[in-house]
Short mmCIF file of N, CA and C in Angstrom, two decimals:
data_model
loop_
_atom_site.label_atom_id
_atom_site.label_comp_id
_atom_site.label_asym_id
_atom_site.label_seq_id
_atom_site.Cartn_x
_atom_site.Cartn_y
_atom_site.Cartn_z
N MET A 1 -79.08 -89.66 28.49
CA MET A 1 -78.40 -89.77 29.73
C MET A 1 -79.00 -90.80 30.14
N SER A 2 -77.73 -92.06 29.97
CA SER A 2 -78.39 -93.21 31.15
C SER A 2 -77.44 -93.20 32.24
N ARG A 3 -77.97 -93.89 32.84
CA ARG A 3 -78.21 -93.80 34.26
C ARG A 3 -76.70 -94.99 34.90
N ARG A 4 -76.08 -94.49 36.30
CA ARG A 4 -75.33 -95.35 36.17
C ARG A 4 -76.11 -96.27 37.55
N LYS A 5 -75.84 -97.71 37.48
CA LYS A 5 -75.95 -98.01 39.10
C LYS A 5 -74.94 -97.88 40.26
N ALA A 6 -75.91 -97.38 41.47
CA ALA A 6 -74.68 -97.10 42.45
C ALA A 6 -73.98 -98.82 42.96
N ARG A 7 -72.25 -98.40 43.22
CA ARG A 7 -72.02 -99.19 43.58
C ARG A 7 -71.83 -99.45 45.26
N ALA A 8 -71.88 -100.47 45.46
CA ALA A 8 -72.11 -100.77 46.83
C ALA A 8 -70.63 -100.91 47.18
N GLY A 9 -70.08 -100.16 48.50
CA GLY A 9 -69.11 -99.79 49.09
C GLY A 9 -67.82 -100.77 48.26
N ARG A 10 -67.12 -99.97 47.75
CA ARG A 10 -65.64 -100.23 47.21
C ARG A 10 -65.03 -100.86 48.52
N PRO A 11 -64.12 -101.80 48.17
CA PRO A 11 -63.63 -101.68 49.44
C PRO A 11 -61.95 -100.35 49.68
N THR A 12 -62.05 -100.03 49.09
CA THR A 12 -60.92 -98.19 49.09
C THR A 12 -62.38 -97.86 50.28
N ASP A 13 -63.67 -98.27 50.24
CA ASP A 13 -64.96 -96.87 51.65
C ASP A 13 -64.50 -97.65 52.68
N SER A 14 -63.96 -99.12 52.69
CA SER A 14 -63.87 -99.44 54.31
C SER A 14 -63.24 -99.28 55.12
N PRO A 15 -62.70 -98.70 55.96
CA PRO A 15 -61.91 -98.41 57.18
C PRO A 15 -60.40 -99.30 56.94
N ARG A 16 -59.44 -98.84 56.96
CA ARG A 16 -58.24 -99.94 57.40
C ARG A 16 -57.93 -100.68 58.71
N PRO A 17 -58.32 -101.65 58.32
CA PRO A 17 -57.41 -102.20 59.93
C PRO A 17 -56.51 -102.27 61.00
N LEU A 18 -56.87 -101.75 61.73
CA LEU A 18 -55.87 -101.46 62.73
C LEU A 18 -54.99 -102.14 63.20
N GLY A 19 -54.97 -103.57 62.75
CA GLY A 19 -53.77 -104.34 63.00
C GLY A 19 -52.79 -103.90 62.17
N ASP A 20 -52.46 -103.46 61.11
CA ASP A 20 -51.44 -103.65 60.63
C ASP A 20 -50.74 -102.24 60.37
N VAL A 21 -51.70 -101.14 61.23
CA VAL A 21 -50.98 -99.96 62.06
C VAL A 21 -50.03 -100.00 63.13
N PHE A 22 -50.70 -101.16 63.75
CA PHE A 22 -49.50 -100.95 65.19
C PHE A 22 -48.94 -102.11 65.40
N GLY A 23 -49.08 -103.14 63.71
CA GLY A 23 -48.92 -104.44 63.90
C GLY A 23 -48.86 -105.31 64.61
N ARG A 24 -49.60 -106.28 63.45
CA ARG A 24 -49.97 -107.63 63.46
C ARG A 24 -48.73 -108.76 63.98
N SER A 25 -49.28 -109.66 64.47
CA SER A 25 -48.80 -110.85 65.85
C SER A 25 -48.82 -112.08 64.20
N GLU A 26 -47.66 -112.69 64.04
CA GLU A 26 -47.10 -114.08 63.53
C GLU A 26 -46.10 -114.82 63.85
N PRO A 27 -46.06 -115.49 63.95
CA PRO A 27 -45.28 -116.80 64.56
C PRO A 27 -43.34 -116.28 63.66
N GLY A 28 -42.61 -116.49 64.15
CA GLY A 28 -41.24 -115.77 63.60
C GLY A 28 -40.67 -116.68 62.88
N PRO A 29 -39.35 -117.00 62.18
CA PRO A 29 -38.48 -117.01 61.95
C PRO A 29 -37.78 -118.65 62.03
N ASP A 30 -38.24 -118.87 63.70
CA ASP A 30 -37.79 -119.91 64.16
C ASP A 30 -39.11 -121.27 64.92
N GLY A 31 -40.64 -120.20 64.19
CA GLY A 31 -41.43 -120.82 64.76
C GLY A 31 -41.65 -120.74 66.38
N ASP A 32 -41.32 -120.79 66.91
CA ASP A 32 -41.77 -120.51 68.59
C ASP A 32 -41.50 -119.34 69.26
N GLU A 33 -41.51 -118.77 68.32
CA GLU A 33 -41.67 -116.90 69.14
C GLU A 33 -42.33 -116.11 68.21
N VAL A 34 -43.24 -115.03 68.58
CA VAL A 34 -44.20 -114.28 68.93
C VAL A 34 -43.52 -113.14 68.13
N TYR A 35 -43.95 -112.67 66.51
CA TYR A 35 -43.28 -111.65 66.62
C TYR A 35 -44.35 -110.28 65.99
N THR A 36 -43.98 -109.27 66.29
CA THR A 36 -45.14 -108.12 65.13
C THR A 36 -44.36 -107.45 64.41
N VAL A 37 -45.37 -107.54 62.94
CA VAL A 37 -45.15 -106.74 61.73
C VAL A 37 -45.83 -106.16 61.32
N ARG A 38 -44.91 -105.07 60.01
CA ARG A 38 -45.86 -104.35 60.05
C ARG A 38 -45.06 -104.04 58.45
N THR A 39 -46.49 -103.99 57.56
CA THR A 39 -45.74 -103.63 56.95
C THR A 39 -45.66 -102.11 55.94
N ILE A 40 -44.61 -102.41 55.14
CA ILE A 40 -44.30 -100.49 54.86
C ILE A 40 -44.15 -100.51 53.48
N PRO A 41 -45.04 -99.59 52.74
CA PRO A 41 -45.62 -99.52 51.33
C PRO A 41 -44.10 -98.92 51.23
N GLY A 42 -43.86 -99.05 49.54
CA GLY A 42 -43.00 -98.45 48.64
C GLY A 42 -42.60 -97.07 49.43
N SER A 43 -43.76 -96.13 48.99
CA SER A 43 -43.17 -94.62 49.45
C SER A 43 -43.01 -94.21 50.68
N ARG A 44 -43.18 -94.70 51.56
CA ARG A 44 -42.51 -94.91 53.02
C ARG A 44 -41.46 -95.70 52.93
N ALA A 45 -40.42 -96.47 52.43
CA ALA A 45 -39.28 -97.02 52.24
C ALA A 45 -38.57 -95.69 51.80
N LEU A 46 -37.90 -95.07 52.81
CA LEU A 46 -36.78 -94.38 51.92
C LEU A 46 -35.52 -94.41 52.33
N LYS A 47 -34.64 -95.78 52.74
CA LYS A 47 -33.48 -96.16 53.24
C LYS A 47 -33.61 -97.16 52.74
N PRO A 48 -32.07 -97.86 52.25
CA PRO A 48 -31.59 -99.40 52.07
C PRO A 48 -31.85 -99.85 52.89
N TYR A 49 -31.92 -101.27 53.21
CA TYR A 49 -31.89 -102.51 53.99
C TYR A 49 -31.57 -103.52 53.57
N ARG A 50 -30.35 -104.31 54.70
CA ARG A 50 -30.37 -105.98 54.08
C ARG A 50 -31.56 -107.24 54.77
N CYS A 51 -32.34 -107.56 53.87
CA CYS A 51 -33.25 -108.85 54.18
C CYS A 51 -32.41 -110.00 54.87
N PRO A 52 -32.26 -109.95 56.46
CA PRO A 52 -32.06 -111.19 57.13
C PRO A 52 -32.57 -112.82 56.25
N GLY A 53 -33.77 -112.48 55.29
CA GLY A 53 -33.90 -114.23 54.59
C GLY A 53 -32.99 -114.56 53.37
N CYS A 54 -32.46 -113.49 52.61
CA CYS A 54 -32.20 -113.67 52.09
C CYS A 54 -30.17 -113.00 51.31
N ASP A 55 -30.12 -112.06 52.44
CA ASP A 55 -28.74 -111.06 52.26
C ASP A 55 -29.04 -110.52 51.08
N HIS A 56 -29.99 -110.01 50.67
CA HIS A 56 -30.13 -108.94 49.50
C HIS A 56 -30.74 -107.72 50.28
N GLU A 57 -30.37 -106.46 49.39
CA GLU A 57 -30.39 -105.11 49.95
C GLU A 57 -31.88 -105.06 49.36
N ILE A 58 -32.86 -104.25 50.20
CA ILE A 58 -33.89 -103.67 50.10
C ILE A 58 -33.94 -102.22 49.88
N ALA A 59 -34.01 -101.98 48.29
CA ALA A 59 -33.47 -100.45 47.83
C ALA A 59 -34.86 -99.41 48.45
N PRO A 60 -34.15 -98.52 47.99
CA PRO A 60 -35.52 -97.56 48.51
C PRO A 60 -36.64 -97.49 47.74
N GLY A 61 -37.64 -96.89 47.81
CA GLY A 61 -38.71 -97.47 47.86
C GLY A 61 -39.76 -98.83 47.03
N VAL A 62 -39.01 -99.37 47.71
CA VAL A 62 -39.11 -100.72 47.75
C VAL A 62 -40.43 -100.84 48.81
N ALA A 63 -41.58 -101.85 48.20
CA ALA A 63 -42.39 -102.10 49.55
C ALA A 63 -41.94 -103.59 50.35
N HIS A 64 -41.91 -103.70 51.70
CA HIS A 64 -41.84 -104.69 52.46
C HIS A 64 -42.16 -105.07 53.79
N VAL A 65 -41.62 -105.18 55.13
CA VAL A 65 -42.43 -105.50 55.57
C VAL A 65 -41.30 -105.66 57.20
N VAL A 66 -42.06 -105.00 58.08
CA VAL A 66 -40.48 -104.91 59.16
C VAL A 66 -41.48 -106.48 60.04
N ALA A 67 -40.36 -106.83 61.19
CA ALA A 67 -40.87 -107.54 61.94
C ALA A 67 -39.65 -107.72 63.27
N TRP A 68 -40.24 -108.09 64.30
CA TRP A 68 -39.15 -107.68 65.77
C TRP A 68 -40.32 -108.78 66.25
N ASN A 69 -39.12 -108.86 66.98
CA ASN A 69 -39.79 -110.06 68.52
C ASN A 69 -40.62 -109.23 69.67
N ALA A 70 -42.09 -109.73 69.16
CA ALA A 70 -43.07 -108.73 70.09
C ALA A 70 -42.43 -108.84 72.08
N TYR A 71 -41.35 -109.57 72.19
CA TYR A 71 -41.46 -109.50 73.69
C TYR A 71 -39.51 -108.38 73.74
N GLY A 72 -39.52 -108.60 72.52
CA GLY A 72 -37.61 -107.95 72.48
C GLY A 72 -37.71 -106.46 72.26
N GLY A 73 -38.82 -106.58 72.13
CA GLY A 73 -38.83 -104.23 71.78
C GLY A 73 -38.41 -104.22 70.17
N GLU A 74 -39.18 -102.67 70.28
CA GLU A 74 -38.63 -102.34 68.53
C GLU A 74 -37.31 -101.86 68.06
N ASP A 75 -36.47 -102.24 69.21
CA ASP A 75 -34.77 -102.38 68.72
C ASP A 75 -34.62 -103.08 67.75
N ASP A 76 -34.73 -104.40 68.09
CA ASP A 76 -34.45 -105.25 67.23
C ASP A 76 -35.37 -105.61 66.07
N ARG A 77 -35.92 -104.87 65.78
CA ARG A 77 -36.95 -105.08 64.53
C ARG A 77 -35.56 -104.58 63.27
N ARG A 78 -36.55 -106.08 62.03
CA ARG A 78 -35.78 -106.21 60.87
C ARG A 78 -36.56 -106.34 59.95
N HIS A 79 -35.80 -105.46 58.68
CA HIS A 79 -36.58 -105.61 57.37
C HIS A 79 -36.32 -106.40 56.46
N TRP A 80 -37.52 -107.22 56.26
CA TRP A 80 -37.48 -108.16 55.17
C TRP A 80 -38.59 -108.02 54.04
N HIS A 81 -37.50 -108.66 53.15
CA HIS A 81 -38.35 -108.70 51.48
C HIS A 81 -39.59 -109.20 52.27
N ARG A 82 -40.86 -108.99 51.50
CA ARG A 82 -42.21 -109.95 51.35
C ARG A 82 -42.11 -111.41 51.40
N GLY A 83 -41.61 -111.13 49.88
CA GLY A 83 -41.59 -113.10 49.77
C GLY A 83 -40.58 -113.77 51.11
N CYS A 84 -39.16 -112.72 51.39
CA CYS A 84 -38.51 -114.12 52.06
C CYS A 84 -39.43 -114.00 53.71
N TRP A 85 -39.95 -112.74 54.04
CA TRP A 85 -40.78 -112.77 55.69
C TRP A 85 -41.99 -114.23 55.03
N GLU A 86 -42.86 -114.90 53.90
CA GLU A 86 -43.60 -115.19 53.77
C GLU A 86 -42.82 -116.99 53.93
N GLY A 87 -41.83 -116.75 53.58
CA GLY A 87 -41.30 -118.57 53.35
C GLY A 87 -40.21 -118.42 54.47
N ARG A 88 -40.31 -117.87 55.34
CA ARG A 88 -39.78 -118.14 56.55
C ARG A 88 -39.21 -119.39 57.37
N GLY A 89 -40.90 -120.55 57.01
CA GLY A 89 -40.99 -121.12 57.57
C GLY A 89 -39.89 -122.49 57.16
N THR A 90 -39.89 -122.12 55.64
CA THR A 90 -39.02 -123.33 54.81
C THR A 90 -38.13 -123.60 54.46
N ARG A 91 -37.54 -121.95 54.24
CA ARG A 91 -35.53 -122.09 54.81
C ARG A 91 -35.35 -121.18 55.76
N ARG A 92 -33.72 -121.56 56.33
CA ARG A 92 -33.16 -120.90 57.10
C ARG A 92 -32.62 -119.33 57.04
N ILE A 93 -32.60 -119.00 58.08
CA ILE A 93 -32.25 -117.53 57.95
C ILE A 93 -30.34 -117.21 57.43
N THR A 94 -30.48 -116.81 56.72
CA THR A 94 -29.38 -116.50 56.10
C THR A 94 -28.52 -115.46 56.40
N ARG A 95 -28.47 -114.36 56.94
CA ARG A 95 -27.63 -113.43 57.92
C ARG A 95 -28.55 -113.21 58.91
N ARG A 96 -27.37 -113.91 60.06
CA ARG A 96 -27.42 -113.63 61.57
C ARG A 96 -27.39 -112.49 61.65
N TRP A 97 -27.78 -111.35 62.96
CA TRP A 97 -27.54 -109.99 63.34
C TRP A 97 -26.83 -110.41 64.89
N SER A 98 -26.20 -109.14 65.09
CA SER A 98 -25.53 -108.84 66.46
C SER A 98 -26.08 -108.24 67.61
#
C-alpha cells in the first residue's frame, strides 16, 4: 500500500474572513461614497431582483452582491450582478431607484 503525503492546510480549512459576512467597505458607483458590500451565494438567492447596473433581472439561484450606502442604512440596499458591481467605475448606473 502506498503512503500519501499529508496536505498542508487546504484553503477550505482556513477560517472564512468575517469582512464578507458582515459586509466589506468599497467605493460606491459614484466613487465618492463608501458602500457596504455583501456577497450572496446562489443557494441563498431566493427571489428575483433587478440589477441597477444593467437593468436586467437577477434570477433566483444566481450568485450576486448586495450593496448599500454605509451611512444610509440597509433599507437602501440594492442587488447587483457581480460583473455590474465590479464595472461600476467605468459605466453609469442604468436604473435609478426612488
